[in-house]
CSV table of C-alpha atoms and ligand atoms in Angstrom, one decimal:
chain,number,residue,atom,x,y,z
A,1,MET,CA,-50.9,68.3,37.1
A,2,ASN,CA,-53.9,66.5,39.4
A,3,PHE,CA,-55.2,63.1,38.5
A,4,ASN,CA,-57.8,63.9,36.6
A,5,THR,CA,-55.4,66.3,34.4
A,6,LYS,CA,-53.0,63.3,34.0
A,7,VAL,CA,-54.6,60.5,32.7
A,8,ILE,CA,-55.4,63.0,29.5
A,9,HIS,CA,-52.0,64.5,29.5
A,10,GLY,CA,-49.3,62.8,31.2
A,11,GLY,CA,-46.6,61.7,28.9
A,12,GLN,CA,-49.0,62.6,25.9
A,13,HIS,CA,-47.8,65.5,23.0
A,14,HIS,CA,-49.0,66.4,19.6
A,15,GLU,CA,-47.0,64.4,17.0
A,16,ALA,CA,-44.7,66.7,15.9
A,17,VAL,CA,-45.0,66.3,12.1
A,18,THR,CA,-49.0,66.7,11.7
A,19,GLY,CA,-50.2,68.2,14.9
A,20,ALA,CA,-52.0,64.9,15.1
A,21,VAL,CA,-53.6,65.2,18.8
A,22,ASN,CA,-53.6,61.5,19.2
A,23,VAL,CA,-50.2,59.5,19.6
A,24,PRO,CA,-50.2,57.9,16.4
A,25,VAL,CA,-49.7,53.4,16.2
A,26,PHE,CA,-46.0,53.5,15.0
A,27,LEU,CA,-46.4,50.4,13.5
A,28,THR,CA,-42.6,49.8,12.7
A,29,SER,CA,-40.1,47.7,13.5
A,30,THR,CA,-36.9,50.0,12.8
A,31,PHE,CA,-36.0,53.7,12.4
A,32,ALA,CA,-33.9,55.1,9.2
A,33,GLN,CA,-30.8,56.5,10.8
A,34,LYS,CA,-29.0,59.5,9.2
A,35,SER,CA,-25.6,58.4,9.6
A,36,PRO,CA,-24.4,55.1,11.1
A,37,GLY,CA,-25.4,55.3,15.2
A,38,GLN,CA,-26.8,58.6,14.3
A,39,HIS,CA,-30.5,58.7,15.1
A,40,SER,CA,-33.6,59.9,16.4
A,41,GLY,CA,-33.4,58.4,19.8
A,42,TYR,CA,-35.4,55.1,18.3
A,43,GLU,CA,-33.3,52.5,16.4
A,44,TYR,CA,-35.4,49.0,17.0
A,45,SER,CA,-39.0,49.0,18.8
A,46,ARG,CA,-37.7,46.1,21.3
A,47,ALA,CA,-35.5,48.7,22.7
A,48,ALA,CA,-38.3,51.8,22.4
A,49,ASN,CA,-41.3,52.7,20.0
A,50,PRO,CA,-42.9,55.8,20.1
A,51,THR,CA,-46.7,54.5,20.8
A,52,ARG,CA,-45.0,52.1,23.7
A,53,GLN,CA,-42.9,55.4,24.8
A,54,ALA,CA,-46.0,57.7,25.2
A,55,LEU,CA,-47.9,54.9,27.2
A,56,GLU,CA,-44.9,54.3,29.5
A,57,ASP,CA,-44.7,57.8,30.3
A,58,SER,CA,-48.3,58.0,30.7
A,59,LEU,CA,-47.7,55.2,33.4
A,60,ALA,CA,-45.3,56.9,34.9
A,61,SER,CA,-47.1,60.3,35.1
A,62,ILE,CA,-50.2,58.5,37.1
A,63,GLU,CA,-48.1,56.6,39.7
A,64,ASN,CA,-45.9,59.2,40.5
A,65,GLY,CA,-43.2,57.5,39.1
A,66,ALA,CA,-39.8,58.1,37.6
A,67,ARG,CA,-40.1,55.5,34.5
A,68,GLY,CA,-42.9,53.4,33.1
A,69,LEU,CA,-42.5,50.1,31.2
A,70,ALA,CA,-45.1,48.5,28.9
A,71,PHE,CA,-45.1,44.8,28.9
A,72,GLY,CA,-47.4,42.2,26.8
A,73,SER,CA,-49.0,40.6,29.9
A,74,GLY,CA,-49.3,41.4,33.6
A,75,LEU,CA,-47.1,37.9,34.2
A,76,ALA,CA,-44.7,39.6,31.7
A,77,ALA,CA,-43.9,42.8,34.0
A,78,ILE,CA,-43.9,40.7,36.9
A,79,ASP,CA,-41.4,38.2,35.5
A,80,CYS,CA,-39.4,41.2,34.6
A,81,VAL,CA,-39.0,42.5,38.3
A,82,LEU,CA,-37.7,38.9,39.5
A,83,LYS,CA,-34.9,38.9,36.9
A,84,LEU,CA,-33.6,41.6,39.0
A,85,LEU,CA,-32.8,39.2,41.2
A,86,ASN,CA,-29.9,36.2,42.0
A,87,PRO,CA,-29.5,32.8,42.5
A,88,GLY,CA,-30.0,32.4,46.5
A,89,ASP,CA,-31.5,35.3,47.0
A,90,GLU,CA,-35.3,35.4,49.0
A,91,VAL,CA,-38.3,37.1,48.3
A,92,ILE,CA,-41.1,37.4,51.1
A,93,ALA,CA,-44.8,37.5,49.3
A,94,CYS,CA,-48.1,38.0,50.6
A,95,ASP,CA,-50.0,34.9,51.2
A,96,ASP,CA,-53.2,35.6,49.3
A,97,LEU,CA,-51.8,36.0,45.8
A,98,TYR,CA,-53.0,36.1,42.4
A,99,GLY,CA,-52.9,32.6,41.3
A,100,GLY,CA,-50.4,33.3,38.2
A,101,THR,CA,-48.0,35.3,40.3
A,102,TYR,CA,-48.0,32.2,42.8
A,103,ARG,CA,-47.5,29.5,39.7
A,104,MET,CA,-44.4,31.6,38.7
A,105,PHE,CA,-42.8,32.2,41.7
A,106,THR,CA,-43.1,28.4,42.8
A,107,ARG,CA,-42.8,26.7,39.3
A,108,LEU,CA,-40.7,29.1,37.3
A,109,PHE,CA,-38.2,30.5,39.6
A,110,GLU,CA,-37.6,28.4,42.6
A,111,LYS,CA,-35.5,26.1,40.2
A,112,TYR,CA,-33.3,29.1,39.3
A,113,GLN,CA,-32.9,29.2,43.6
A,114,LEU,CA,-34.8,31.9,44.6
A,115,LYS,CA,-36.1,31.4,47.7
A,116,PHE,CA,-40.2,32.5,48.5
A,117,THR,CA,-41.7,32.7,52.0
A,118,PHE,CA,-45.4,33.1,51.8
A,119,VAL,CA,-46.3,35.5,54.9
A,120,ASN,CA,-50.1,36.6,56.1
A,121,MET,CA,-49.4,40.2,56.2
A,122,ASP,CA,-52.6,41.3,58.1
A,123,ASP,CA,-50.1,42.5,60.6
A,124,PRO,CA,-47.1,43.7,58.9
A,125,SER,CA,-45.1,43.3,61.5
A,126,ASP,CA,-45.3,39.4,61.3
A,127,ILE,CA,-43.1,39.9,58.2
A,128,SER,CA,-40.4,40.9,60.1
A,129,GLU,CA,-39.0,37.6,61.3
A,130,LYS,CA,-39.4,36.2,58.2
A,131,ILE,CA,-36.5,38.2,57.2
A,132,THR,CA,-32.8,37.5,56.6
A,133,ASP,CA,-29.7,39.1,55.2
A,134,LYS,CA,-30.6,37.1,51.8
A,135,THR,CA,-34.2,38.8,51.4
A,136,LYS,CA,-33.7,41.0,48.2
A,137,LEU,CA,-37.6,41.7,47.4
A,138,ILE,CA,-41.0,42.2,49.5
A,139,TRP,CA,-43.9,41.0,46.7
A,140,LEU,CA,-47.3,42.6,47.9
A,141,GLU,CA,-51.0,42.8,46.6
A,142,THR,CA,-53.8,44.8,48.1
A,143,PRO,CA,-57.0,44.7,47.8
A,144,THR,CA,-56.3,41.0,47.4
A,145,ASN,CA,-58.4,38.6,45.0
A,146,PRO,CA,-61.0,37.9,45.9
A,147,LEU,CA,-61.1,37.9,49.3
A,148,MET,CA,-60.5,41.5,49.3
A,149,LYS,CA,-57.7,41.6,52.4
A,150,LEU,CA,-55.5,44.6,52.4
A,151,ILE,CA,-52.0,45.3,53.1
A,152,ASP,CA,-51.0,48.5,55.0
A,153,ILE,CA,-48.3,49.5,52.3
A,154,ARG,CA,-46.7,52.4,54.0
A,155,ALA,CA,-46.3,49.9,57.3
A,156,VAL,CA,-44.2,47.4,55.3
A,157,CYS,CA,-41.9,50.0,53.5
A,158,ASP,CA,-41.4,51.1,56.7
A,159,LEU,CA,-40.0,48.3,58.0
A,160,VAL,CA,-37.5,47.5,55.4
A,161,LYS,CA,-36.3,51.3,55.1
A,162,GLY,CA,-32.7,51.0,55.0
A,163,LYS,CA,-32.4,47.7,54.1
A,164,ASN,CA,-31.5,47.5,50.7
A,165,ILE,CA,-34.8,45.5,50.3
A,166,LEU,CA,-37.6,46.4,47.4
A,167,VAL,CA,-40.8,46.7,48.0
A,168,ALA,CA,-43.1,45.9,44.4
A,169,VAL,CA,-47.0,46.3,44.8
A,170,ASP,CA,-49.6,45.1,42.6
A,171,ASN,CA,-51.9,47.8,42.0
A,172,THR,CA,-54.2,46.2,39.3
A,173,PHE,CA,-57.3,46.4,41.7
A,174,ALA,CA,-57.2,49.7,43.1
A,175,THR,CA,-55.1,51.2,40.5
A,176,PRO,CA,-53.5,54.4,40.9
A,177,TYR,CA,-56.9,56.6,40.9
A,178,ILE,CA,-57.5,54.8,44.7
A,179,GLN,CA,-54.2,54.2,45.4
A,180,LYS,CA,-50.3,55.1,45.3
A,181,PRO,CA,-48.2,52.5,46.6
A,182,LEU,CA,-44.9,54.7,45.7
A,183,ASP,CA,-46.3,57.7,47.0
A,184,LEU,CA,-46.7,55.4,50.4
A,185,GLY,CA,-42.8,54.4,49.8
A,186,ALA,CA,-42.7,51.6,47.8
A,187,ASP,CA,-40.1,51.1,44.9
A,188,ILE,CA,-42.3,49.5,42.2
A,189,VAL,CA,-45.7,49.1,41.0
A,190,MET,CA,-46.9,46.7,38.8
A,191,HIS,CA,-50.2,46.3,37.1
A,192,SER,CA,-52.0,43.9,35.0
A,193,ALA,CA,-53.2,46.2,32.7
A,194,THR,CA,-55.7,44.0,31.0
A,195,LYS,CA,-58.0,45.0,33.8
A,196,TYR,CA,-58.4,48.4,34.9
A,197,LEU,CA,-56.1,50.4,33.0
A,198,GLY,CA,-56.9,48.8,29.4
A,199,GLY,CA,-60.4,49.0,31.0
A,200,HIS,CA,-62.6,47.6,27.9
A,201,SER,CA,-61.5,44.0,27.8
A,202,ASP,CA,-60.0,44.2,24.6
A,203,VAL,CA,-56.3,43.7,25.2
A,204,ILE,CA,-53.7,41.8,27.3
A,205,ALA,CA,-51.0,44.3,28.9
A,206,GLY,CA,-49.0,44.7,32.0
A,207,ALA,CA,-47.0,47.6,33.4
A,208,LEU,CA,-44.2,48.8,36.0
A,209,VAL,CA,-43.5,51.9,37.4
A,210,SER,CA,-39.9,52.6,39.1
A,211,LYS,CA,-39.9,55.0,41.7
A,212,THR,CA,-36.0,55.9,40.7
A,213,VAL,CA,-34.7,56.3,37.7
A,214,GLU,CA,-31.6,53.8,38.3
A,215,LEU,CA,-34.0,51.2,38.8
A,216,GLY,CA,-36.3,52.3,35.8
A,217,GLU,CA,-32.8,51.8,33.8
A,218,GLN,CA,-32.0,48.3,35.4
A,219,LEU,CA,-35.8,47.2,34.8
A,220,HIS,CA,-35.6,48.3,31.0
A,221,PHE,CA,-32.3,46.5,30.4
A,222,ILE,CA,-34.3,43.5,31.7
A,223,GLN,CA,-37.3,44.3,29.3
A,224,PHE,CA,-35.0,44.8,26.4
A,225,ALA,CA,-32.6,41.8,27.1
A,226,SER,CA,-35.6,39.6,27.4
A,227,GLY,CA,-37.9,41.1,24.9
A,228,GLY,CA,-41.3,40.8,26.8
A,229,ILE,CA,-42.9,44.5,25.2
A,230,LEU,CA,-46.1,45.7,24.5
A,231,GLY,CA,-46.8,46.1,20.8
A,232,PRO,CA,-47.5,49.7,19.5
A,233,HIS,CA,-51.4,48.7,18.4
A,234,ASP,CA,-51.9,47.2,22.5
A,235,SER,CA,-50.1,50.4,23.8
A,236,TYR,CA,-52.5,52.5,22.1
A,237,LEU,CA,-55.4,50.6,23.3
A,238,VAL,CA,-54.0,51.0,26.9
A,239,LEU,CA,-53.0,54.6,26.4
A,240,ARG,CA,-56.9,55.1,25.1
A,241,GLY,CA,-58.1,53.3,28.5
A,242,ILE,CA,-55.9,55.4,31.0
A,243,LYS,CA,-57.8,58.7,29.1
A,244,THR,CA,-61.1,57.3,31.0
A,245,LEU,CA,-59.3,55.8,34.0
A,246,ALA,CA,-60.7,58.7,36.7
A,247,LEU,CA,-64.1,58.8,35.2
A,248,ARG,CA,-64.3,54.7,35.0
A,249,MET,CA,-62.8,54.6,38.4
A,250,GLN,CA,-65.0,56.8,40.2
A,251,ARG,CA,-68.3,55.2,38.8
A,252,HIS,CA,-67.0,51.4,39.6
A,253,SER,CA,-66.4,53.0,42.8
A,254,GLU,CA,-70.0,54.2,43.2
A,255,ASN,CA,-71.5,51.3,41.9
A,256,GLY,CA,-69.5,48.9,43.8
A,257,GLN,CA,-70.9,50.8,47.5
A,258,LYS,CA,-74.2,50.7,46.1
A,259,ILE,CA,-73.6,46.9,45.3
A,260,ALA,CA,-72.0,45.7,48.6
A,261,GLU,CA,-74.8,47.7,50.1
A,262,TYR,CA,-77.5,46.2,48.4
A,263,LEU,CA,-75.8,42.8,49.4
A,264,GLN,CA,-75.4,43.5,53.0
A,265,ASN,CA,-79.0,43.4,53.3
A,266,HIS,CA,-80.0,41.0,51.5
A,267,PRO,CA,-81.6,37.9,53.3
A,268,LYS,CA,-80.1,35.4,51.2
A,269,VAL,CA,-76.2,36.6,51.5
A,270,GLY,CA,-74.0,35.7,54.2
A,271,THR,CA,-71.3,37.9,54.2
A,272,VAL,CA,-70.1,40.8,52.1
A,273,ILE,CA,-66.8,41.5,51.6
A,274,TYR,CA,-66.0,45.3,50.4
A,275,PRO,CA,-63.1,47.5,51.8
A,276,GLY,CA,-65.9,50.5,51.5
A,277,LEU,CA,-68.1,48.8,54.2
A,278,PRO,CA,-67.6,49.5,58.2
A,279,SER,CA,-68.5,45.8,58.5
A,280,HIS,CA,-64.9,45.0,56.4
A,281,PRO,CA,-62.1,44.0,59.0
A,282,GLN,CA,-59.8,46.5,57.8
A,283,HIS,CA,-62.5,49.4,56.9
A,284,ASP,CA,-60.1,52.0,58.5
A,285,LEU,CA,-56.7,51.0,56.7
A,286,ALA,CA,-59.0,51.1,53.4
A,287,LYS,CA,-60.1,55.0,54.5
A,288,LYS,CA,-56.5,55.4,55.3
A,289,GLN,CA,-54.7,53.7,52.3
A,290,MET,CA,-57.3,54.2,49.6
A,291,GLN,CA,-58.6,57.6,48.3
A,292,ASN,CA,-61.6,58.4,46.0
A,293,GLY,CA,-63.9,55.1,46.8
A,294,PHE,CA,-62.8,51.9,47.1
A,295,GLY,CA,-62.9,50.5,43.9
A,296,GLY,CA,-65.5,48.1,41.5
A,297,MET,CA,-64.3,44.5,43.1
A,298,VAL,CA,-67.2,42.7,45.6
A,299,SER,CA,-67.2,39.3,47.0
A,300,PHE,CA,-70.0,37.6,48.7
A,301,THR,CA,-71.1,34.3,49.8
A,302,PHE,CA,-74.6,33.0,50.6
A,303,LYS,CA,-76.1,32.7,54.0
A,304,SER,CA,-76.9,28.6,53.3
A,305,ASN,CA,-73.1,28.5,52.5
A,306,GLU,CA,-74.5,25.9,49.5
A,307,LYS,CA,-72.3,26.0,46.6
A,308,THR,CA,-75.7,24.9,44.5
A,309,ASP,CA,-76.9,28.4,45.6
A,310,ALA,CA,-74.0,30.2,43.9
A,311,THR,CA,-73.6,28.3,40.8
A,312,LYS,CA,-77.9,28.5,40.4
A,313,PHE,CA,-77.5,32.5,41.1
A,314,LEU,CA,-74.7,32.7,38.2
A,315,GLU,CA,-76.5,31.0,36.1
A,316,ASN,CA,-79.7,33.3,36.3
A,317,LEU,CA,-77.6,36.6,36.2
A,318,LYS,CA,-78.6,38.2,32.7
A,319,VAL,CA,-76.5,41.9,33.0
A,320,PHE,CA,-73.5,40.3,34.9
A,321,THR,CA,-71.9,38.2,32.2
A,322,LEU,CA,-70.4,34.7,33.9
A,323,ALA,CA,-66.8,35.0,33.3
A,324,GLU,CA,-63.2,35.4,34.3
A,325,SER,CA,-61.0,38.6,34.8
A,326,LEU,CA,-62.2,42.3,35.7
A,327,GLY,CA,-61.8,45.6,35.4
A,328,GLY,CA,-63.7,46.3,32.1
A,329,VAL,CA,-66.7,48.7,31.5
A,330,GLU,CA,-69.0,45.9,31.9
A,331,SER,CA,-70.0,43.9,35.2
A,332,LEU,CA,-68.6,40.5,35.3
A,333,ALA,CA,-69.4,37.6,37.8
A,334,ASN,CA,-67.0,34.7,39.1
A,335,HIS,CA,-67.0,31.8,40.9
A,336,PRO,CA,-63.6,31.6,42.1
A,337,THR,CA,-63.7,27.9,43.4
A,338,LEU,CA,-64.7,26.6,39.9
A,339,MET,CA,-63.1,29.1,37.9
A,340,THR,CA,-60.0,31.5,38.4
A,341,HIS,CA,-58.7,29.5,41.5
A,342,ALA,CA,-59.7,26.1,40.4
A,343,SER,CA,-55.9,25.4,40.3
A,344,ILE,CA,-55.4,26.1,44.0
A,345,PRO,CA,-55.6,22.7,45.7
A,346,ALA,CA,-59.0,22.3,47.8
A,347,ASP,CA,-57.1,22.5,51.2
A,348,LYS,CA,-55.0,25.5,50.7
A,349,ARG,CA,-58.4,27.4,49.3
A,350,ALA,CA,-60.2,26.3,52.9
A,351,GLU,CA,-57.1,27.8,54.6
A,352,LEU,CA,-57.4,30.9,52.8
A,353,GLY,CA,-61.0,31.0,53.3
A,354,ILE,CA,-62.4,30.5,49.6
A,355,THR,CA,-65.3,29.0,50.2
A,356,ASP,CA,-67.7,27.0,47.7
A,357,ASP,CA,-70.5,29.7,48.0
A,358,LEU,CA,-68.3,32.3,47.6
A,359,VAL,CA,-69.2,34.8,44.3
A,360,ARG,CA,-66.8,37.6,43.2
A,361,LEU,CA,-68.3,40.5,41.0
A,362,SER,CA,-66.5,42.5,39.0
A,363,VAL,CA,-68.9,46.0,39.2
A,364,GLY,CA,-68.8,47.6,35.9
A,365,ILE,CA,-70.2,51.0,34.8
A,366,GLU,CA,-73.6,50.5,33.7
A,367,ASP,CA,-76.6,51.7,36.2
A,368,ALA,CA,-76.7,50.5,39.3
A,369,GLU,CA,-80.2,50.0,39.6
A,370,ASP,CA,-80.3,48.0,36.6
A,371,LEU,CA,-76.9,45.6,38.2
A,372,ILE,CA,-78.8,45.4,41.4
A,373,LYS,CA,-82.3,44.1,39.3
A,374,ASP,CA,-80.4,41.9,37.5
A,375,LEU,CA,-79.0,40.6,40.8
A,376,GLU,CA,-82.1,40.1,42.5
A,377,LYS,CA,-83.6,38.4,39.7
A,378,ALA,CA,-81.1,35.8,40.1
A,379,PHE,CA,-81.6,35.6,43.9
A,380,GLU,CA,-85.1,34.8,43.4
A,381,ALA,CA,-84.8,32.0,41.1
B,420,PLP,C1,-54.9,39.3,35.9
B,420,PLP,C2,-53.7,39.5,37.1
B,420,PLP,C3,-52.5,39.4,36.9
B,420,PLP,C4,-51.7,38.6,35.5
B,420,PLP,O1,-52.0,39.5,34.5
B,420,PLP,P1,-52.2,39.1,33.1
B,420,PLP,O2,-52.3,40.7,32.4
B,420,PLP,O3,-53.4,38.3,32.9
B,420,PLP,O4,-51.0,38.6,32.5
B,420,PLP,C5,-51.7,39.6,38.1
B,420,PLP,N1,-52.2,40.4,39.4
B,420,PLP,C6,-53.6,40.5,39.4
B,420,PLP,C7,-54.1,41.2,40.5
B,420,PLP,C8,-54.5,40.4,38.3
B,420,PLP,O5,-55.6,40.3,38.6
């Protein structure tokens, strides 16, 4: 099956008893057994629930993986991956990580004697010198947030081939419509399904997809044993979101490209960061690693380098909503320094290149002309 068909049919079957076309929301904690231990395959909804199962099968299908797992949030999914490790194990992570991931690594898991090394992965060979015989996991995000840096997934995977080191990729920004990390050699894909998979800013959810059945079993055991599952109603919402993922990502990418090009030609704009622009320093990698477009996330700075210009611009947007998060059908604008990335110390932000005049847009699926008009009015103000 091709992707456009998988998002509609992957893991989804008509309900056996009534023929219902949509997977029902199975609001049940437990399942009747015929005789002790003799059940339908479902015993207790923490272990498995038919609605969540349909979503998990859909996730595995769209990411070309062996097993999908759905969690109560993106962070719960990351937590599950880290519990594969043992005290003393080492993790190498990219240095431009989602803030919540960084917080979990350093403030929760370091105290259980996991060691984290943060590396700029622009040149994947820089990872080699950080690998020790205790390295068990490489964690990466591409494109990164909010600077849209790319990491060459295949090059990283090739580097650790045969070394008993897992590679996990946070695929939240690109989604499998654009980028399929398992096909490029990764072992685990992770999503904040809160973003593009859900797609409507109405649910918090997370996902993992494993390349192999065995790794899927290990992750399922941890999910079952620690309990961070997604409920049936939220599973239904994500499943419904996935059905339009291909259509939405196509429009997000078209609009993202148009807005990036508009911004690039605007006299008040300094730098525009979008993988689909030839001016992006890793545009060649983007063309190789990303398909069907480059997504809806666009960041830019002001020519004046003034924070006040950024805040004034953001106050004057009408169609774009000033809010954290991303990946919904509606366009959002964010000021990383004052909003999503405020918890990162100022010197660390400066080191990464997150300046006070940086604005991040999550371009929605509205009419591109209306979005551009909205930006133009805000620039004039
Ligand atoms: C939002 C986000 C997360 C965390 O997911 P939650 O669903 O908020 O727990 C992780 N990674 C990336 C890239 C994100 O954007």
